[in-house]
Amino acid sequence: MNTFGRNFRVTTFGESHGAATGVVIDGCPPGFKISEEDIQVFLDKRRPGQSDLVTPRKEADTVQILSGVFEGKTLGTPVCLLIQNTSMISTDYDELKEVFRPGHADRGYYQKYGIRDHRGGGRSSGRETAARVAAGAVARCYLEKKGIFINGTLTSVHGEKTQEGIEKAIREARDGGDSVGGVVSLVVSGCPHGLGDPVFGKLDAMIAFAMMGIGGVKAVEIGSGVQASSMKGSEHNDQMTDHGYLSNNAGGILGGISSGQDILVRLSIKPTPSIRSQQHTVDINGMDRIISVKGRHDPCIAVRIVPVAEAMMALVLMDAFLEQRKIVPDCRQEP
Amino acid sequence: MNTFGRNFRVTTFGESHGAATGVVIDGCPPGFKISEEDIQVFLDKRRPGQSDLVTPRKEADTVQILSGVFEGKTLGTPVCLLIQNTSMISTDYDELKEVFRPGHADRGYYQKYGIRDHRGGGRSSGRETAARVAAGAVARCYLEKKGIFINGTLTSVHGEKTQEGIEKAIREARDGGDSVGGVVSLVVSGCPHGLGDPVFGKLDAMIAFAMMGIGGVKAVEIGSGVQASSMKGSEHNDQMTDHGYLSNNAGGILGGISSGQDILVRLSIKPTPSIRSQQHTVDINGMDRIISVKGRHDPCIAVRIVPVAEAMMALVLMDAFLEQRKIVPDCRQEP
Amino acid sequence: MNTFGRNFRVTTFGESHGAATGVVIDGCPPGFKISEEDIQVFLDKRRPGQSDLVTPRKEADTVQILSGVFEGKTLGTPVCLLIQNTSMISTDYDELKEVFRPGHADRGYYQKYGIRDHRGGGRSSGRETAARVAAGAVARCYLEKKGIFINGTLTSVHGEKTQEGIEKAIREARDGGDSVGGVVSLVVSGCPHGLGDPVFGKLDAMIAFAMMGIGGVKAVEIGSGVQASSMKGSEHNDQMTDHGYLSNNAGGILGGISSGQDILVRLSIKPTPSIRSQQHTVDINGMDRIISVKGRHDPCIAVRIVPVAEAMMALVLMDAFLEQRKIVPDCRQEP
Amino acid sequence: MNTFGRNFRVTTFGESHGAATGVVIDGCPPGFKISEEDIQVFLDKRRPGQSDLVTPRKEADTVQILSGVFEGKTLGTPVCLLIQNTSMISTDYDELKEVFRPGHADRGYYQKYGIRDHRGGGRSSGRETAARVAAGAVARCYLEKKGIFINGTLTSVHGEKTQEGIEKAIREARDGGDSVGGVVSLVVSGCPHGLGDPVFGKLDAMIAFAMMGIGGVKAVEIGSGVQASSMKGSEHNDQMTDHGYLSNNAGGILGGISSGQDILVRLSIKPTPSIRSQQHTVDINGMDRIISVKGRHDPCIAVRIVPVAEAMMALVLMDAFLEQRKIVPDCRQEP
């Protein structure tokens, strides 16, 4: 299950310390201008090593278009985007060959498949998200021409909600060999009404699926989110007038269908599990071990999830946009 | 998109005031005992009219097995379950023919399809969930034989967390012509490790998809949920010893794969949008209107979402369980 | 795998001697007029007992629309069509409980599922095709409004190619307790160019899939068909002028995409396997048995496959038609 | 639609004159030994330039494993196989930029997408099949360990059925600037019973889908094939004794499920459409043109379809094999 989407079908591949990471996009509309530069912009936002708040690892993350684009335009055939892996120091991971890191997928992969690539998390590495960002970039370029814009922000870290507090929390965690969680908020503006398919293809359900599928996300909220459970109907309902809606508790989606209001999503993200502090764990033989995870890790993965969450939102919207085209002519037909 | 699942594929159909509601299950394992009584038990839990906390509507909700079962056992062919609609008072909805209810899917359906069945919400009605509960019942019977149990509870309403406070909040809302939101918590025990498929078939992502696809759900949390964003890695990581995990912030799922711990999920549910209080709205011509929704509505839909959430969890687990079978023999093979 | 199609998704259910046979259509366009009468017309064509060339079994095959249609028009929600089973004489099949009929799916189902409904073939019965014809009827009504027409003909039986020879061959087989094979030819006129999706969604591949999935079909030919293997390129290529194509060896499909020419398909169908003549077979214990199949069987199933093949063609075209809508606006966009 | 399969999901990408051709396999079983050499063996069989019966084009077709394999074994993660394109002489195709070749997909792609890569057929080129052969090689290695073997043969060309006649027919066509059609026969031995899923996932239907999806195939026959239409039931039925079946008109598949007998398939393939002879055609403006296709083309594509057909058969069987695993434990369970 490495494919996302029904219409704009995105299949990612690659282990973090393998030869390459990449993605094939099947169902990309034809005749659409896209260049490696257009995609690189988004990859650069995800790239580590850009400030002291993120891992100092250097990853070039240079994208190459292998197929599906001819003379600068999409052909309607599969677009393969490749990112060669570089800057991999696999020996950093030698001691993890037989020990499972707490809070990581290590043990899960081993139990599930009976085999795993222990180097840098292999397939479960955050590195896989580079492929998602690349695919999302293609979708975003397309959506932006339709007037649909996606904006993600890191809105809190370890409970801190100001830029200053956020940075302080991250630096303290980093310096203490620990890590911190955070919240990423997404706003989609310009989304037309009608996207999303009841009953099992609801737009909010697809968003929840996409977002909870990003490593580290532990909660997804739409509009009023967890607050909804403490509200009354008379407060929560978004009343309508001929000027528009009087509120947006729905978060832009009602009955699984976009309403035309801004789409509002909030993600709660756990602290990076790779920390220097000593922790109890077990090895592949089930024996007790103490572990302190070395390597160059992000003290707060929420920082780097922002562009990934934006990309996943783009994939959801792109897919729903193409799906909706199938019925638009019929909706408009005369009785 | 009225189908859920890849392996245990559940397709629901039916409008609330149409002839019938039902479901076809494709991919149901063969040779498995199931009877109408086994399914009816779960439908009865969802059925309205059972206490003064829910709608007084009477719905018989009697299930009939139309196919896929022979001499009491599943054949491996599609199981069609049918629930005839009764107790429908469509005239209750006459005034809704041209007016959109705030907080409802009315306008969305109309804008999306150019047509809608306004009677009782049509396809967007909570009534559609009867079909999910019926399908979920089949899955639950199967899973319980494998030792997997699902338990849902209404854990808070309008901020109240005791049984007494919950009941009081619901009765006050009902008597005041208003409604209240609530929280439903799910615990899955006995789930084997290994379920769930990275990258885009993660078990937590599938759960989020399933739960956010229940009408009224505004937030889905797994394990630590929104709390994760305020925690440190040293607190959040579930350390392991040879006796097991020392905590369960992961909520039983790591890297998208079940760990063998209990699966913990929490849903925040909005207040019932159908309320007697007067609200601003518009009609199909975009003209301002004032609406007060009549009819026999639940003052707190969270109450009746409990069995629906359990059913959706059963569908997710059943699907993941069958998926995992494909690779089990290979995982165990000698090197 | 009881679902056909990606966009116009048709799921059939029902055993021949169970309570009912039916189909759920998901993805049916909204706002489209359809009535039980519109569908019944096509079911009546498939219905047995209409001439002395087919089985004298009487099956009412009355279709009922359970959902998805409101005030005579489709809602865009799932359309469930139900056909109650009547005229079943299950005792005809008692002796088949433990004996496998040669040329039938009996042994396959038993080996695959470890259980089967032996009455009338259960799920493998030709009766299942009633559900396909019902779904196909909905598709055909829609396609005909777009100017796309499907016409199937029985073009040969046991090598005979005239109406007289065909009828004689069938009556001789019937009277001799034997059966005969035949050829069904399909012509689609009015099909627009552009339908079908390379590489693995080619229109001809989808047609082959649909047709070979009809019980008894042993060969599918498109255009020149088996003759192509004996031809030269200079003969086979359909040359083009500004007036159109000079021939149609392609059968209306090139590179998997419809060209706008008539689509030409030919099916070779085996003789009915249920015959009175004595044959060697085995029982569920693997013991040798002699069998002579009683019951009211068609001497030539090819006769009754005509409306089924038309229905399957309608499903393929409907699906491709909706698929193509996703890219049409982009194809037309200015550079 | 560039993905084949539900369980062993193969997505190909690449235009013939683009940077690379490749494939991503999702759902590949874990813990399975595979090397670039194992795959290269099969690619070499497909490679042109090996005899005077095929195109003299030199294509290195060297495969590279980019992901999914670690220390020589599959990880259960996506396997990406890449073949860099070399030996491309794009200028050969300059005059085809605005002219459609008869018998080719040129016009279809242009009409469908509004854009196409005219160089060497782009995505519709036979070159795309290199990716299928690479994926098929992975499947074949796996299947062979389960005792399942696939063997394809060129059994006739332009009606000639001896090796000598076949070679003569091809050389004559080549020397005359023309081309010839042929027949490829496939035999699968060692296939277990139980593969294939009624109603819309029948093994023969999947084979027909896979084979008709190979460019140039105009007919697919299973077992008795077109002969079935001229036979009687008493001749066609494969009678059974405790020693096995007395014939194999079914071609190893009954009711869509493998019977355990050899699977027999026959493909009729059209002559290569690219010929030097002059033909009528039109250009992108709809104007009449005369064309003589230059370049280094195969005089008989049937020759090179043999390994492609074998690969597609491997993909079908692999997919059905994994699908069947989902129900095997239930089939065996005690009543």
Coordinates of C-alpha atoms in Angstrom, one line a residue, chain A residues 146-312:
Chain A
K146 CA -7.4 26.8 -10.3
G147 CA -7.1 29.3 -7.5
I148 CA -6.7 26.8 -4.7
F149 CA -4.0 27.6 -2.2
I150 CA -2.7 25.6 0.8
N151 CA -0.9 27.1 3.7
G152 CA 0.6 25.3 6.7
T153 CA 2.0 26.8 9.9
L154 CA 3.7 25.4 13.0
T155 CA 1.3 26.9 15.6
S156 CA 2.6 25.5 18.8
V157 CA 5.4 23.4 20.2
H158 CA 5.3 21.8 23.6
G159 CA 2.4 24.0 24.4
E160 CA 4.2 27.2 23.4
K161 CA 2.3 29.3 20.9
T162 CA 4.6 32.2 20.1
Q163 CA 7.5 32.1 17.7
E164 CA 9.9 32.9 20.5
G165 CA 8.5 30.3 22.8
I166 CA 8.5 27.7 20.1
E167 CA 12.2 28.3 19.2
K168 CA 13.1 28.2 22.9
A169 CA 11.3 24.9 23.5
I170 CA 13.0 23.3 20.5
R171 CA 16.5 24.5 21.4
E172 CA 16.1 23.3 25.0
A173 CA 15.0 19.9 23.9
R174 CA 17.9 19.7 21.4
D175 CA 20.4 20.7 24.0
G176 CA 19.0 18.3 26.6
G177 CA 19.2 15.3 24.3
D178 CA 15.4 15.3 24.2
S179 CA 12.7 16.3 21.8
V180 CA 9.3 18.0 21.7
G181 CA 5.9 17.7 20.0
G182 CA 4.0 20.4 18.2
V183 CA 0.9 21.4 16.3
V184 CA 0.7 22.1 12.5
S185 CA -2.3 24.0 11.2
L186 CA -3.4 24.0 7.6
V187 CA -5.7 26.5 5.8
V188 CA -6.9 25.9 2.3
S189 CA -8.4 28.9 0.5
G190 CA -10.1 29.1 -2.8
C191 CA -11.4 25.5 -2.7
P192 CA -14.6 25.2 -4.7
H193 CA -17.7 23.6 -3.2
G194 CA -18.6 20.1 -4.2
L195 CA -15.3 18.2 -3.6
G196 CA -15.5 15.0 -1.6
D197 CA -17.7 11.9 -2.0
P198 CA -20.1 10.5 0.4
V199 CA -20.3 7.9 2.0
F200 CA -16.8 6.5 2.1
G201 CA -14.9 9.1 0.2
K202 CA -15.7 12.1 2.3
L203 CA -13.3 15.0 1.9
D204 CA -12.7 15.2 5.7
A205 CA -12.2 11.4 5.9
M206 CA -9.6 11.6 3.1
I207 CA -7.8 14.4 4.8
A208 CA -7.8 12.5 8.1
F209 CA -6.5 9.5 6.2
A210 CA -3.8 11.5 4.5
M211 CA -2.7 13.3 7.6
M212 CA -2.7 10.4 10.1
G213 CA -0.6 8.6 7.5
I214 CA 2.3 11.1 8.1
G215 CA 4.7 9.5 10.7
G216 CA 4.3 11.1 14.1
V217 CA 0.8 12.5 13.7
K218 CA -1.4 11.5 16.7
A219 CA -4.5 13.6 16.1
V220 CA -6.4 15.2 13.2
E221 CA -9.0 17.9 13.8
I222 CA -11.3 19.5 11.2
G223 CA -12.8 22.9 12.0
S224 CA -14.0 23.0 15.6
G225 CA -12.1 19.7 16.2
V226 CA -12.0 18.4 19.8
Q227 CA -13.8 21.5 20.9
A228 CA -17.0 20.3 19.1
S229 CA -17.6 17.8 21.8
S230 CA -18.1 20.5 24.4
M231 CA -20.4 22.7 22.3
K232 CA -24.1 23.0 21.8
G233 CA -25.8 22.8 18.4
S234 CA -27.0 26.4 18.6
E235 CA -23.3 27.4 18.9
H236 CA -21.7 24.9 16.5
N237 CA -24.0 25.2 13.5
D238 CA -22.6 27.5 10.9
Q239 CA -25.7 29.7 10.0
M240 CA -26.0 30.9 6.5
T241 CA -27.2 34.1 5.0
D242 CA -27.2 35.4 1.4
H243 CA -23.8 36.9 2.3
G244 CA -22.3 33.6 3.3
Y245 CA -21.7 31.6 6.4
L246 CA -21.6 33.3 9.8
S247 CA -19.0 31.0 11.2
N248 CA -16.8 28.1 10.1
N249 CA -16.9 25.4 12.8
A250 CA -17.4 22.9 10.0
G251 CA -13.9 23.7 8.8
G252 CA -15.1 24.1 5.2
I253 CA -16.6 20.6 4.9
L254 CA -20.2 19.5 5.6
G255 CA -21.4 16.0 5.0
G256 CA -18.0 15.2 3.6
I257 CA -18.4 17.7 0.8
S258 CA -16.5 21.0 0.6
S259 CA -18.7 24.0 1.2
G260 CA -16.5 26.7 -0.4
Q261 CA -15.4 28.1 2.9
D262 CA -11.7 27.8 3.9
I263 CA -10.7 24.3 4.9
L264 CA -9.3 24.2 8.4
V265 CA -7.2 21.3 9.7
R266 CA -5.0 20.8 12.8
L267 CA -2.5 18.1 13.4
S268 CA -1.0 17.1 16.7
I269 CA 2.5 15.7 16.3
K270 CA 4.4 13.6 18.8
P271 CA 8.0 14.4 19.8
T272 CA 10.8 12.9 17.7
P273 CA 11.3 9.4 19.1
S274 CA 15.1 9.4 18.4
I275 CA 16.6 10.9 21.5
R276 CA 20.0 10.7 23.2
S277 CA 18.4 10.1 26.7
Q278 CA 18.8 6.5 27.9
Q279 CA 15.7 4.4 27.5
H280 CA 14.6 0.8 28.1
T281 CA 14.1 -1.4 25.0
V282 CA 14.5 -4.9 23.7
D283 CA 16.5 -6.5 20.9
I284 CA 15.5 -8.9 18.2
N285 CA 15.9 -11.8 20.6
G286 CA 13.5 -10.2 23.1
M287 CA 16.3 -9.4 25.6
D288 CA 16.3 -6.2 27.7
R289 CA 18.6 -3.4 26.4
I290 CA 19.3 0.2 27.2
I291 CA 19.5 2.5 24.2
S292 CA 20.6 6.1 23.6
V293 CA 19.9 7.0 20.0
K294 CA 22.9 8.7 18.2
G295 CA 22.8 10.4 14.9
R296 CA 21.7 13.8 13.6
H297 CA 18.0 14.0 14.5
D298 CA 15.4 16.7 14.4
P299 CA 14.5 17.8 17.9
C300 CA 11.0 18.6 16.7
I301 CA 9.7 16.8 13.7
A302 CA 6.6 19.0 13.6
V303 CA 8.8 21.7 12.1
R304 CA 9.5 19.6 9.0
I305 CA 6.1 18.1 8.8
V306 CA 4.7 21.5 7.6
P307 CA 5.6 21.0 3.9
V308 CA 4.7 17.3 4.1
A309 CA 1.2 18.1 5.4
E310 CA 0.8 20.7 2.7
A311 CA 1.8 18.2 0.1
M312 CA -0.6 15.6 1.4

